[in-house]
Amino acid sequence: MDEQKARNISLILIALEVIILFLVLRLFFDYDIKMLIVGGFKPNPGLIIFLLLFLLIGLGIIFSAFFKPCFYVLLAVPVAFSIYIFCSLFWAFSLGSLIILFLVLAPPVFYFKAKK
Protein backbone atom coordinates (compact mmCIF):
# COMPACT_ATOMS: atom_id res chain seq x y z
CA MET A 1 0.00 0.00 0.00
CA ASP A 2 1.39 3.40 -0.92
CA GLU A 3 1.58 6.37 1.39
CA GLN A 4 -1.27 8.34 -0.20
CA LYS A 5 -3.74 5.48 0.19
CA ALA A 6 -2.67 4.90 3.81
CA ARG A 7 -3.06 8.62 4.49
CA ASN A 8 -6.56 8.67 3.02
CA ILE A 9 -7.66 5.63 5.02
CA SER A 10 -6.19 7.17 8.19
CA LEU A 11 -8.10 10.38 7.50
CA ILE A 12 -11.32 8.41 7.11
CA LEU A 13 -10.68 6.64 10.42
CA ILE A 14 -9.93 9.95 12.16
CA ALA A 15 -13.09 11.50 10.70
CA LEU A 16 -15.18 8.57 11.96
CA GLU A 17 -13.64 8.90 15.41
CA VAL A 18 -14.41 12.62 15.44
CA ILE A 19 -18.02 12.00 14.42
CA ILE A 20 -18.44 9.44 17.20
CA LEU A 21 -16.80 11.79 19.71
CA PHE A 22 -19.06 14.63 18.57
CA LEU A 23 -22.17 12.50 19.05
CA VAL A 24 -21.06 11.34 22.49
CA LEU A 25 -20.14 14.83 23.69
CA ARG A 26 -23.35 16.26 22.26
CA LEU A 27 -25.22 14.33 24.93
CA PHE A 28 -23.64 16.58 27.57
CA PHE A 29 -24.72 19.75 25.77
CA ASP A 30 -28.11 18.52 24.54
CA TYR A 31 -30.14 20.83 26.78
CA ASP A 32 -28.02 23.88 25.87
CA ILE A 33 -28.36 23.12 22.15
CA LYS A 34 -32.14 22.88 22.47
CA MET A 35 -32.25 26.16 24.39
CA LEU A 36 -30.36 28.02 21.65
CA ILE A 37 -33.54 27.95 19.60
CA VAL A 38 -35.35 30.00 22.24
CA GLY A 39 -34.67 33.69 21.74
CA GLY A 40 -32.80 35.67 24.36
CA PHE A 41 -30.80 32.73 25.71
CA LYS A 42 -27.10 33.25 26.35
CA PRO A 43 -25.26 30.08 25.35
CA ASN A 44 -23.09 28.22 27.80
CA PRO A 45 -19.35 28.98 27.27
CA GLY A 46 -18.70 25.24 27.24
CA LEU A 47 -21.05 24.90 24.28
CA ILE A 48 -19.19 27.59 22.35
CA ILE A 49 -15.83 25.93 23.04
CA PHE A 50 -17.35 22.57 22.07
CA LEU A 51 -18.53 23.87 18.71
CA LEU A 52 -15.29 25.75 18.00
CA LEU A 53 -13.23 22.68 18.87
CA PHE A 54 -15.07 20.53 16.36
CA LEU A 55 -14.91 23.30 13.77
CA LEU A 56 -11.12 23.35 14.16
CA ILE A 57 -10.89 19.56 14.00
CA GLY A 58 -13.00 19.55 10.82
CA LEU A 59 -10.80 22.20 9.23
CA GLY A 60 -7.74 20.22 10.30
CA ILE A 61 -9.09 17.12 8.57
CA ILE A 62 -9.76 19.08 5.38
CA PHE A 63 -6.33 20.76 5.39
CA SER A 64 -4.52 17.53 6.24
CA ALA A 65 -5.83 15.98 3.04
CA PHE A 66 -3.70 18.49 1.13
CA PHE A 67 -0.79 19.32 3.46
CA LYS A 68 1.35 16.59 4.95
CA PRO A 69 2.58 18.62 8.00
CA CYS A 70 -1.03 19.26 9.00
CA PHE A 71 -1.67 15.53 8.68
CA TYR A 72 1.18 14.77 11.08
CA VAL A 73 -0.24 17.24 13.59
CA LEU A 74 -3.61 15.56 13.20
CA LEU A 75 -1.96 12.19 13.90
CA ALA A 76 -0.41 13.59 17.07
CA VAL A 77 -3.83 14.45 18.51
CA PRO A 78 -5.01 10.80 18.91
CA VAL A 79 -1.62 9.85 20.37
CA ALA A 80 -1.87 12.65 22.94
CA PHE A 81 -5.48 11.70 23.68
CA SER A 82 -4.55 8.05 24.15
CA ILE A 83 -1.76 9.04 26.57
CA TYR A 84 -4.33 11.07 28.49
CA ILE A 85 -6.73 8.10 28.53
CA PHE A 86 -3.94 5.80 29.70
CA CYS A 87 -2.88 8.15 32.51
CA SER A 88 -6.37 9.01 33.69
CA LEU A 89 -7.84 5.52 33.49
CA PHE A 90 -4.78 3.59 34.62
CA TRP A 91 -6.33 2.85 37.99
CA ALA A 92 -9.58 1.63 36.44
CA PHE A 93 -8.45 -0.30 33.40
CA SER A 94 -11.28 -2.35 32.06
CA LEU A 95 -11.98 -3.98 28.75
CA GLY A 96 -13.99 -0.95 27.58
CA SER A 97 -11.24 1.55 28.27
CA LEU A 98 -8.69 -0.73 26.60
CA ILE A 99 -10.89 -0.98 23.50
CA ILE A 100 -11.27 2.81 23.41
CA LEU A 101 -7.50 3.17 23.71
CA PHE A 102 -6.90 0.84 20.77
CA LEU A 103 -9.56 2.51 18.62
CA VAL A 104 -8.06 5.93 19.25
CA LEU A 105 -4.59 4.68 18.33
CA ALA A 106 -5.77 2.89 15.16
CA PRO A 107 -5.16 5.69 12.58
CA PRO A 108 -1.53 6.51 13.53
CA VAL A 109 -0.61 2.85 13.85
CA PHE A 110 -2.29 2.03 10.54
CA TYR A 111 -0.56 4.89 8.72
CA PHE A 112 2.94 4.23 9.99
CA LYS A 113 2.58 0.47 9.49
CA ALA A 114 1.41 0.92 5.89
CA LYS A 115 4.04 3.57 5.17
CA LYS A 116 6.94 1.17 5.78
GROMACS .gro file of N, CA, C and O in nm:
model
  464
    1MET      N    1   0.085  -0.116   0.000
    1MET     CA    2   0.000   0.000   0.000
    1MET      C    3   0.090   0.124   0.000
    1MET      O    4   0.184   0.132   0.076
    2ASP      N    5   0.058   0.218  -0.086
    2ASP     CA    6   0.139   0.340  -0.092
    2ASP      C    7   0.098   0.438   0.017
    2ASP      O    8  -0.003   0.421   0.085
    3GLU      N    9   0.178   0.542   0.030
    3GLU     CA   10   0.158   0.637   0.139
    3GLU      C   11   0.029   0.717   0.123
    3GLU      O   12  -0.040   0.745   0.221
    4GLN      N   13  -0.006   0.753   0.003
    4GLN     CA   14  -0.127   0.834  -0.020
    4GLN      C   15  -0.253   0.756   0.019
    4GLN      O   16  -0.343   0.811   0.082
    5LYS      N   17  -0.258   0.628  -0.016
    5LYS     CA   18  -0.374   0.548   0.019
    5LYS      C   19  -0.383   0.528   0.170
    5LYS      O   20  -0.491   0.536   0.229
    6ALA      N   21  -0.268   0.505   0.235
    6ALA     CA   22  -0.267   0.490   0.381
    6ALA      C   23  -0.309   0.619   0.449
    6ALA      O   24  -0.380   0.617   0.550
    7ARG      N   25  -0.267   0.732   0.394
    7ARG     CA   26  -0.306   0.862   0.449
    7ARG      C   27  -0.456   0.885   0.436
    7ARG      O   28  -0.522   0.931   0.529
    8ASN      N   29  -0.512   0.850   0.323
    8ASN     CA   30  -0.656   0.867   0.302
    8ASN      C   31  -0.737   0.778   0.396
    8ASN      O   32  -0.838   0.821   0.452
    9ILE      N   33  -0.694   0.654   0.412
    9ILE     CA   34  -0.766   0.563   0.502
    9ILE      C   35  -0.753   0.611   0.647
    9ILE      O   36  -0.850   0.606   0.723
   10SER      N   37  -0.636   0.662   0.684
   10SER     CA   38  -0.619   0.717   0.819
   10SER      C   39  -0.708   0.839   0.840
   10SER      O   40  -0.765   0.857   0.948
   11LEU      N   41  -0.720   0.923   0.739
   11LEU     CA   42  -0.810   1.038   0.750
   11LEU      C   43  -0.955   0.996   0.766
   11LEU      O   44  -1.031   1.058   0.842
   12ILE      N   45  -0.995   0.892   0.696
   12ILE     CA   46  -1.132   0.841   0.711
   12ILE      C   47  -1.154   0.788   0.852
   12ILE      O   48  -1.257   0.815   0.914
   13LEU      N   49  -1.057   0.715   0.905
   13LEU     CA   50  -1.068   0.664   1.042
   13LEU      C   51  -1.074   0.778   1.144
   13LEU      O   52  -1.152   0.774   1.239
   14ILE      N   53  -0.992   0.880   1.125
   14ILE     CA   54  -0.993   0.995   1.216
   14ILE      C   55  -1.128   1.067   1.207
   14ILE      O   56  -1.184   1.108   1.309
   15ALA      N   57  -1.180   1.084   1.087
   15ALA     CA   58  -1.309   1.150   1.070
   15ALA      C   59  -1.421   1.071   1.138
   15ALA      O   60  -1.509   1.130   1.203
   16LEU      N   61  -1.417   0.939   1.128
   16LEU     CA   62  -1.518   0.857   1.196
   16LEU      C   63  -1.506   0.869   1.347
   16LEU      O   64  -1.607   0.876   1.418
   17GLU      N   65  -1.385   0.873   1.398
   17GLU     CA   66  -1.364   0.890   1.541
   17GLU      C   67  -1.417   1.026   1.587
   17GLU      O   68  -1.476   1.037   1.695
   18VAL      N   69  -1.394   1.129   1.508
   18VAL     CA   70  -1.441   1.262   1.544
   18VAL      C   71  -1.593   1.268   1.542
   18VAL      O   72  -1.655   1.329   1.630
   19ILE      N   73  -1.656   1.203   1.447
   19ILE     CA   74  -1.802   1.200   1.442
   19ILE      C   75  -1.858   1.129   1.564
   19ILE      O   76  -1.953   1.177   1.628
   20ILE      N   77  -1.798   1.017   1.602
   20ILE     CA   78  -1.844   0.944   1.720
   20ILE      C   79  -1.823   1.028   1.846
   20ILE      O   80  -1.911   1.036   1.933
   21LEU      N   81  -1.707   1.093   1.856
   21LEU     CA   82  -1.680   1.179   1.971
   21LEU      C   83  -1.777   1.296   1.976
   21LEU      O   84  -1.825   1.334   2.085
   22PHE      N   85  -1.810   1.353   1.861
   22PHE     CA   86  -1.906   1.463   1.857
   22PHE      C   87  -2.043   1.416   1.906
   22PHE      O   88  -2.108   1.486   1.984
   23LEU      N   89  -2.086   1.300   1.863
   23LEU     CA   90  -2.217   1.250   1.905
   23LEU      C   91  -2.221   1.217   2.054
   23LEU      O   92  -2.321   1.242   2.121
   24VAL      N   93  -2.111   1.166   2.106
   24VAL     CA   94  -2.106   1.134   2.249
   24VAL      C   95  -2.104   1.262   2.332
   24VAL      O   96  -2.177   1.275   2.431
   25LEU      N   97  -2.022   1.359   2.293
   25LEU     CA   98  -2.014   1.483   2.369
   25LEU      C   99  -2.139   1.570   2.353
   25LEU      O  100  -2.167   1.654   2.438
   26ARG      N  101  -2.212   1.550   2.246
   26ARG     CA  102  -2.335   1.626   2.226
   26ARG      C  103  -2.438   1.591   2.332
   26ARG      O  104  -2.524   1.673   2.367
   27LEU      N  105  -2.429   1.471   2.387
   27LEU     CA  106  -2.522   1.433   2.493
   27LEU      C  107  -2.509   1.523   2.615
   27LEU      O  108  -2.606   1.552   2.684
   28PHE      N  109  -2.385   1.571   2.643
   28PHE     CA  110  -2.364   1.658   2.757
   28PHE      C  111  -2.421   1.798   2.734
   28PHE      O  112  -2.460   1.865   2.829
   29PHE      N  113  -2.425   1.840   2.609
   29PHE     CA  114  -2.472   1.975   2.577
   29PHE      C  115  -2.610   1.974   2.511
   29PHE      O  116  -2.648   2.072   2.449
   30ASP      N  117  -2.683   1.865   2.523
   30ASP     CA  118  -2.811   1.852   2.454
   30ASP      C  119  -2.910   1.958   2.499
   30ASP      O  120  -2.977   2.021   2.416
   31TYR      N  121  -2.919   1.983   2.627
   31TYR     CA  122  -3.014   2.083   2.678
   31TYR      C  123  -2.975   2.222   2.630
   31TYR      O  124  -3.062   2.301   2.589
   32ASP      N  125  -2.847   2.255   2.632
   32ASP     CA  126  -2.802   2.388   2.587
   32ASP      C  127  -2.827   2.408   2.438
   32ASP      O  128  -2.860   2.518   2.394
   33ILE      N  129  -2.811   2.303   2.359
   33ILE     CA  130  -2.836   2.312   2.215
   33ILE      C  131  -2.984   2.335   2.189
   33ILE      O  132  -3.022   2.416   2.105
   34LYS      N  133  -3.070   2.268   2.264
   34LYS     CA  134  -3.214   2.288   2.247
   34LYS      C  135  -3.256   2.428   2.290
   34LYS      O  136  -3.346   2.488   2.233
   35MET      N  137  -3.189   2.483   2.390
   35MET     CA  138  -3.225   2.616   2.439
   35MET      C  139  -3.176   2.727   2.348
   35MET      O  140  -3.221   2.840   2.361
   36LEU      N  141  -3.083   2.700   2.258
   36LEU     CA  142  -3.036   2.802   2.165
   36LEU      C  143  -3.146   2.847   2.071
   36LEU      O  144  -3.143   2.957   2.018
   37ILE      N  145  -3.244   2.761   2.048
   37ILE     CA  146  -3.354   2.795   1.960
   37ILE      C  147  -3.441   2.904   2.023
   37ILE      O  148  -3.494   2.991   1.955
   38VAL      N  149  -3.454   2.901   2.153
   38VAL     CA  150  -3.535   3.000   2.224
   38VAL      C  151  -3.462   3.133   2.221
   38VAL      O  152  -3.344   3.142   2.252
   39GLY      N  153  -3.529   3.238   2.184
   39GLY     CA  154  -3.467   3.369   2.174
   39GLY      C  155  -3.429   3.425   2.311
   39GLY      O  156  -3.493   3.399   2.412
   40GLY      N  157  -3.322   3.502   2.314
   40GLY     CA  158  -3.280   3.567   2.436
   40GLY      C  159  -3.200   3.479   2.530
   40GLY      O  160  -3.176   3.516   2.644
   41PHE      N  161  -3.158   3.364   2.486
   41PHE     CA  162  -3.080   3.273   2.571
   41PHE      C  163  -2.932   3.293   2.544
   41PHE      O  164  -2.888   3.293   2.430
   42LYS      N  165  -2.855   3.313   2.650
   42LYS     CA  166  -2.710   3.325   2.635
   42LYS      C  167  -2.650   3.184   2.640
   42LYS      O  168  -2.671   3.113   2.738
   43PRO      N  169  -2.578   3.144   2.536
   43PRO     CA  170  -2.526   3.008   2.535
   43PRO      C  171  -2.417   2.986   2.640
   43PRO      O  172  -2.346   3.077   2.679
   44ASN      N  173  -2.410   2.865   2.684
   44ASN     CA  174  -2.309   2.822   2.780
   44ASN      C  175  -2.170   2.836   2.715
   44ASN      O  176  -2.152   2.799   2.600
   45PRO      N  177  -2.069   2.888   2.785
   45PRO     CA  178  -1.935   2.898   2.727
   45PRO      C  179  -1.877   2.762   2.687
   45PRO      O  180  -1.802   2.751   2.591
   46GLY      N  181  -1.915   2.659   2.761
   46GLY     CA  182  -1.870   2.524   2.724
   46GLY      C  183  -1.923   2.481   2.589
   46GLY      O  184  -1.855   2.412   2.513
   47LEU      N  185  -2.045   2.521   2.557
   47LEU     CA  186  -2.105   2.490   2.428
   47LEU      C  187  -2.030   2.560   2.315
   47LEU      O  188  -2.004   2.501   2.210
   48ILE      N  189  -1.993   2.685   2.337
   48ILE     CA  190  -1.919   2.759   2.235
   48ILE      C  191  -1.782   2.695   2.211
   48ILE      O  192  -1.740   2.677   2.097
   49ILE      N  193  -1.714   2.659   2.318
   49ILE     CA  194  -1.583   2.593   2.304
   49ILE      C  195  -1.599   2.458   2.236
   49ILE      O  196  -1.518   2.421   2.151
   50PHE      N  197  -1.705   2.386   2.269
   50PHE     CA  198  -1.735   2.257   2.207
   50PHE      C  199  -1.752   2.270   2.056
   50PHE      O  200  -1.692   2.197   1.979
   51LEU      N  201  -1.830   2.368   2.014
   51LEU     CA  202  -1.853   2.387   1.871
   51LEU      C  203  -1.729   2.437   1.799
   51LEU      O  204  -1.699   2.394   1.687
   52LEU      N  205  -1.653   2.527   1.862
   52LEU     CA  206  -1.529   2.575   1.800
   52LEU      C  207  -1.424   2.465   1.790
   52LEU      O  208  -1.351   2.459   1.691
   53LEU      N  209  -1.418   2.379   1.890
   53LEU     CA  210  -1.323   2.268   1.887
   53LEU      C  211  -1.350   2.176   1.768
   53LEU      O  212  -1.259   2.140   1.694
   54PHE      N  213  -1.476   2.142   1.747
   54PHE     CA  214  -1.507   2.053   1.636
   54PHE      C  215  -1.499   2.123   1.501
   54PHE      O  216  -1.472   2.059   1.400
   55LEU      N  217  -1.516   2.254   1.500
   55LEU     CA  218  -1.491   2.330   1.377
   55LEU      C  219  -1.343   2.323   1.341
   55LEU      O  220  -1.307   2.299   1.225
   56LEU      N  221  -1.256   2.342   1.440
   56LEU     CA  222  -1.112   2.335   1.416
   56LEU      C  223  -1.067   2.195   1.375
   56LEU      O  224  -0.981   2.179   1.288
   57ILE      N  225  -1.125   2.093   1.437
   57ILE     CA  226  -1.089   1.956   1.400
   57ILE      C  227  -1.134   1.928   1.257
   57ILE      O  228  -1.062   1.865   1.179
   58GLY      N  229  -1.252   1.975   1.220
   58GLY     CA  230  -1.300   1.955   1.082
   58GLY      C  231  -1.212   2.026   0.981
   58GLY      O  232  -1.179   1.971   0.876
   59LEU      N  233  -1.172   2.149   1.013
   59LEU     CA  234  -1.080   2.220   0.923
   59LEU      C  235  -0.945   2.150   0.917
   59LEU      O  236  -0.882   2.145   0.811
   60GLY      N  237  -0.901   2.097   1.029
   60GLY     CA  238  -0.774   2.022   1.030
   60GLY      C  239  -0.781   1.899   0.942
   60GLY      O  240  -0.684   1.866   0.873
   61ILE      N  241  -0.893   1.830   0.943
   61ILE     CA  242  -0.909   1.712   0.857
   61ILE      C  243  -0.907   1.753   0.710
   61ILE      O  244  -0.844   1.688   0.627
   62ILE      N  245  -0.974   1.862   0.677
   62ILE     CA  246  -0.976   1.908   0.538
   62ILE      C  247  -0.837   1.951   0.494
   62ILE      O  248  -0.790   1.914   0.386
   63PHE      N  249  -0.767   2.030   0.576
   63PHE     CA  250  -0.633   2.076   0.539
   63PHE      C  251  -0.532   1.963   0.536
   63PHE      O  252  -0.438   1.966   0.457
   64SER      N  253  -0.549   1.863   0.621
   64SER     CA  254  -0.452   1.753   0.624
   64SER      C  255  -0.463   1.664   0.501
   64SER      O  256  -0.371   1.587   0.473
   65ALA      N  257  -0.573   1.674   0.428
   65ALA     CA  258  -0.583   1.598   0.304
   65ALA      C  259  -0.491   1.657   0.198
   65ALA      O  260  -0.451   1.588   0.104
   66PHE      N  261  -0.454   1.783   0.213
   66PHE     CA  262  -0.370   1.849   0.113
   66PHE      C  263  -0.228   1.879   0.161
   66PHE      O  264  -0.136   1.886   0.081
   67PHE      N  265  -0.210   1.897   0.292
   67PHE     CA  266  -0.079   1.932   0.346
   67PHE      C  267  -0.032   1.825   0.442
   67PHE      O  268  -0.099   1.796   0.541
   68LYS      N  269   0.083   1.768   0.413
   68LYS     CA  270   0.135   1.659   0.495
   68LYS      C  271   0.172   1.703   0.637
   68LYS      O  272   0.146   1.628   0.731
   69PRO      N  273   0.230   1.823   0.660
   69PRO     CA  274   0.258   1.862   0.800
   69PRO      C  275   0.132   1.873   0.885
   69PRO      O  276   0.133   1.837   1.002
   70CYS      N  277   0.023   1.918   0.826
   70CYS     CA  278  -0.103   1.926   0.900
   70CYS      C  279  -0.154   1.785   0.932
   70CYS      O  280  -0.213   1.762   1.037
   71PHE      N  281  -0.128   1.691   0.843
   71PHE     CA  282  -0.167   1.553   0.868
   71PHE      C  283  -0.089   1.495   0.986
   71PHE      O  284  -0.145   1.424   1.069
   72TYR      N  285   0.039   1.527   0.996
   72TYR     CA  286   0.118   1.477   1.108
   72TYR      C  287   0.073   1.538   1.240
   72TYR      O  288   0.074   1.470   1.343
   73VAL      N  289   0.031   1.662   1.238
   73VAL     CA  290  -0.024   1.724   1.359
   73VAL      C  291  -0.155   1.655   1.396
   73VAL      O  292  -0.182   1.628   1.513
   74LEU      N  293  -0.235   1.624   1.295
   74LEU     CA  294  -0.361   1.556   1.320
   74LEU      C  295  -0.338   1.414   1.373
   74LEU      O  296  -0.418   1.364   1.451
   75LEU      N  297  -0.229   1.350   1.335
   75LEU     CA  298  -0.196   1.219   1.390
   75LEU      C  299  -0.146   1.229   1.534
   75LEU      O  300  -0.158   1.133   1.610
   76ALA      N  301  -0.091   1.342   1.570
   76ALA     CA  302  -0.041   1.359   1.707
   76ALA      C  303  -0.156   1.376   1.807
   76ALA      O  304  -0.140   1.342   1.925
   77VAL      N  305  -0.270   1.423   1.761
   77VAL     CA  306  -0.383   1.445   1.851
   77VAL      C  307  -0.434   1.312   1.909
   77VAL      O  308  -0.452   1.302   2.031
   78PRO      N  309  -0.457   1.206   1.829
   78PRO     CA  310  -0.501   1.080   1.891
   78PRO      C  311  -0.395   1.019   1.983
   78PRO      O  312  -0.429   0.957   2.083
   79VAL      N  313  -0.267   1.038   1.950
   79VAL     CA  314  -0.162   0.985   2.037
   79VAL      C  315  -0.165   1.057   2.172
   79VAL      O  316  -0.158   0.994   2.278
   80ALA      N  317  -0.179   1.189   2.169
   80ALA     CA  318  -0.187   1.265   2.294
   80ALA      C  319  -0.313   1.228   2.372
   80ALA      O  320  -0.309   1.214   2.495
   81PHE      N  321  -0.424   1.209   2.302
   81PHE     CA  322  -0.548   1.170   2.368
   81PHE      C  323  -0.537   1.031   2.429
   81PHE      O  324  -0.589   1.006   2.537
   82SER      N  325  -0.470   0.940   2.361
   82SER     CA  326  -0.455   0.805   2.415
   82SER      C  327  -0.362   0.804   2.537
   82SER      O  328  -0.383   0.728   2.630
   83ILE      N  329  -0.261   0.892   2.538
   83ILE     CA  330  -0.176   0.904   2.657
   83ILE      C  331  -0.258   0.959   2.773
   83ILE      O  332  -0.246   0.911   2.886
   84TYR      N  333  -0.345   1.055   2.745
   84TYR     CA  334  -0.433   1.107   2.849
   84TYR      C  335  -0.527   0.998   2.901
   84TYR      O  336  -0.547   0.986   3.023
   85ILE      N  337  -0.585   0.919   2.811
   85ILE     CA  338  -0.673   0.810   2.853
   85ILE      C  339  -0.595   0.710   2.939
   85ILE      O  340  -0.644   0.665   3.043
   86PHE      N  341  -0.474   0.676   2.896
   86PHE     CA  342  -0.394   0.580   2.970
   86PHE      C  343  -0.361   0.632   3.110
   86PHE      O  344  -0.371   0.559   3.208
   87CYS      N  345  -0.325   0.759   3.120
   87CYS     CA  346  -0.288   0.815   3.251
   87CYS      C  347  -0.409   0.835   3.342
   87CYS      O  348  -0.401   0.813   3.463
   88SER      N  349  -0.521   0.875   3.285
   88SER     CA  350  -0.637   0.901   3.369
   88SER      C  351  -0.714   0.775   3.405
   88SER      O  352  -0.777   0.770   3.510
   89LEU      N  353  -0.710   0.675   3.321
   89LEU     CA  354  -0.784   0.552   3.349
   89LEU      C  355  -0.694   0.436   3.389
   89LEU      O  356  -0.736   0.321   3.388
   90PHE      N  357  -0.571   0.465   3.426
   90PHE     CA  358  -0.478   0.359   3.462
   90PHE      C  359  -0.526   0.282   3.583
   90PHE      O  360  -0.512   0.161   3.590
   91TRP      N  361  -0.587   0.350   3.677
   91TRP     CA  362  -0.633   0.285   3.799
   91TRP      C  363  -0.759   0.203   3.775
   91TRP      O  364  -0.791   0.114   3.852
   92ALA      N  365  -0.831   0.232   3.670
   92ALA     CA  366  -0.958   0.163   3.644
   92ALA      C  367  -0.958   0.100   3.506
   92ALA      O  368  -1.052   0.115   3.430
   93PHE      N  369  -0.849   0.032   3.472
   93PHE     CA  370  -0.845  -0.030   3.340
   93PHE      C  371  -0.947  -0.142   3.332
   93PHE      O  372  -0.951  -0.232   3.413
   94SER      N  373  -1.030  -0.132   3.233
   94SER     CA  374  -1.128  -0.235   3.206
   94SER      C  375  -1.120  -0.267   3.057
   94SER      O  376  -1.044  -0.206   2.983
   95LEU      N  377  -1.198  -0.360   3.015
   95LEU     CA  378  -1.198  -0.398   2.875
   95LEU      C  379  -1.248  -0.283   2.787
   95LEU      O  380  -1.194  -0.259   2.679
   96GLY      N  381  -1.345  -0.208   2.835
   96GLY     CA  382  -1.399  -0.095   2.758
   96GLY      C  383  -1.297   0.015   2.737
   96GLY      O  384  -1.283   0.067   2.626
   97SER      N  385  -1.225   0.049   2.842
   97SER     CA  386  -1.124   0.155   2.827
   97SER      C  387  -1.008   0.109   2.741
   97SER      O  388  -0.948   0.187   2.667
   98LEU      N  389  -0.975  -0.019   2.746
   98LEU     CA  390  -0.869  -0.073   2.660
   98LEU      C  391  -0.912  -0.072   2.513
   98LEU      O  392  -0.832  -0.038   2.425
   99ILE      N  393  -1.037  -0.102   2.487
   99ILE     CA  394  -1.089  -0.098   2.350
   99ILE      C  395  -1.089   0.045   2.297
   99ILE      O  396  -1.050   0.071   2.182
  100ILE      N  397  -1.130   0.140   2.381
  100ILE     CA  398  -1.127   0.281   2.341
  100ILE      C  399  -0.985   0.325   2.310
  100ILE      O  400  -0.959   0.395   2.212
  101LEU      N  401  -0.891   0.282   2.392
  101LEU     CA  402  -0.750   0.317   2.371
  101LEU      C  403  -0.700   0.264   2.237
  101LEU      O  404  -0.634   0.334   2.162
  102PHE      N  405  -0.734   0.141   2.204
  102PHE     CA  406  -0.690   0.084   2.077
  102PHE      C  407  -0.760   0.148   1.957
  102PHE      O  408  -0.699   0.164   1.851
  103LEU      N  409  -0.886   0.185   1.972
  103LEU     CA  410  -0.956   0.251   1.862
  103LEU      C  411  -0.900   0.390   1.836
  103LEU      O  412  -0.891   0.433   1.721
  104VAL      N  413  -0.863   0.460   1.942
  104VAL     CA  414  -0.806   0.593   1.925
  104VAL      C  415  -0.669   0.585   1.858
  104VAL      O  416  -0.633   0.669   1.776
  105LEU      N  417  -0.593   0.482   1.890
  105LEU     CA  418  -0.459   0.468   1.833
  105LEU      C  419  -0.458   0.403   1.695
  105LEU      O  420  -0.352   0.392   1.633
  106ALA      N  421  -0.572   0.360   1.644
  106ALA     CA  422  -0.577   0.289   1.516
  106ALA      C  423  -0.525   0.371   1.397
  106ALA      O  424  -0.445   0.319   1.319
  107PRO      N  425  -0.565   0.497   1.376
  107PRO     CA  426  -0.516   0.569   1.258
  107PRO      C  427  -0.365   0.590   1.253
  107PRO      O  428  -0.304   0.564   1.150
  108PRO      N  429  -0.300   0.636   1.363
  108PRO     CA  430  -0.153   0.651   1.353
  108PRO      C  431  -0.080   0.520   1.332
  108PRO      O  432   0.014   0.513   1.253
  109VAL      N  433  -0.126   0.415   1.401
  109VAL     CA  434  -0.061   0.285   1.385
  109VAL      C  435  -0.080   0.234   1.242
  109VAL      O  436   0.013   0.183   1.181
  110PHE      N  437  -0.201   0.248   1.190
  110PHE     CA  438  -0.229   0.203   1.054
  110PHE      C  439  -0.142   0.277   0.952
  110PHE      O  440  -0.086   0.218   0.860
  111TYR      N  441  -0.132   0.409   0.969
  111TYR     CA  442  -0.056   0.489   0.872
  111TYR      C  443   0.092   0.453   0.875
  111TYR      O  444   0.152   0.430   0.771
  112PHE      N  445   0.152   0.450   0.992
  112PHE     CA  446   0.294   0.423   0.999
  112PHE      C  447   0.328   0.278   0.966
  112PHE      O  448   0.438   0.249   0.917
  113LYS      N  449   0.236   0.186   0.989
  113LYS     CA  450   0.258   0.047   0.949
  113LYS      C  451   0.249   0.033   0.797
  113LYS      O  452   0.330  -0.038   0.736
  114ALA      N  453   0.156   0.100   0.734
  114ALA     CA  454   0.141   0.092   0.589
  114ALA      C  455   0.248   0.172   0.516
  114ALA      O  456   0.279   0.143   0.401
  115LYS      N  457   0.302   0.272   0.581
  115LYS     CA  458   0.404   0.357   0.517
  115LYS      C  459   0.535   0.281   0.497
  115LYS      O  460   0.607   0.304   0.403
  116LYS      N  461   0.566   0.190   0.588
  116LYS     CA  462   0.694   0.117   0.578
  116LYS      C  463   0.695   0.012   0.472
  116LYS      O  464   0.631  -0.030   0.402
   0.00000   0.00000   0.00000
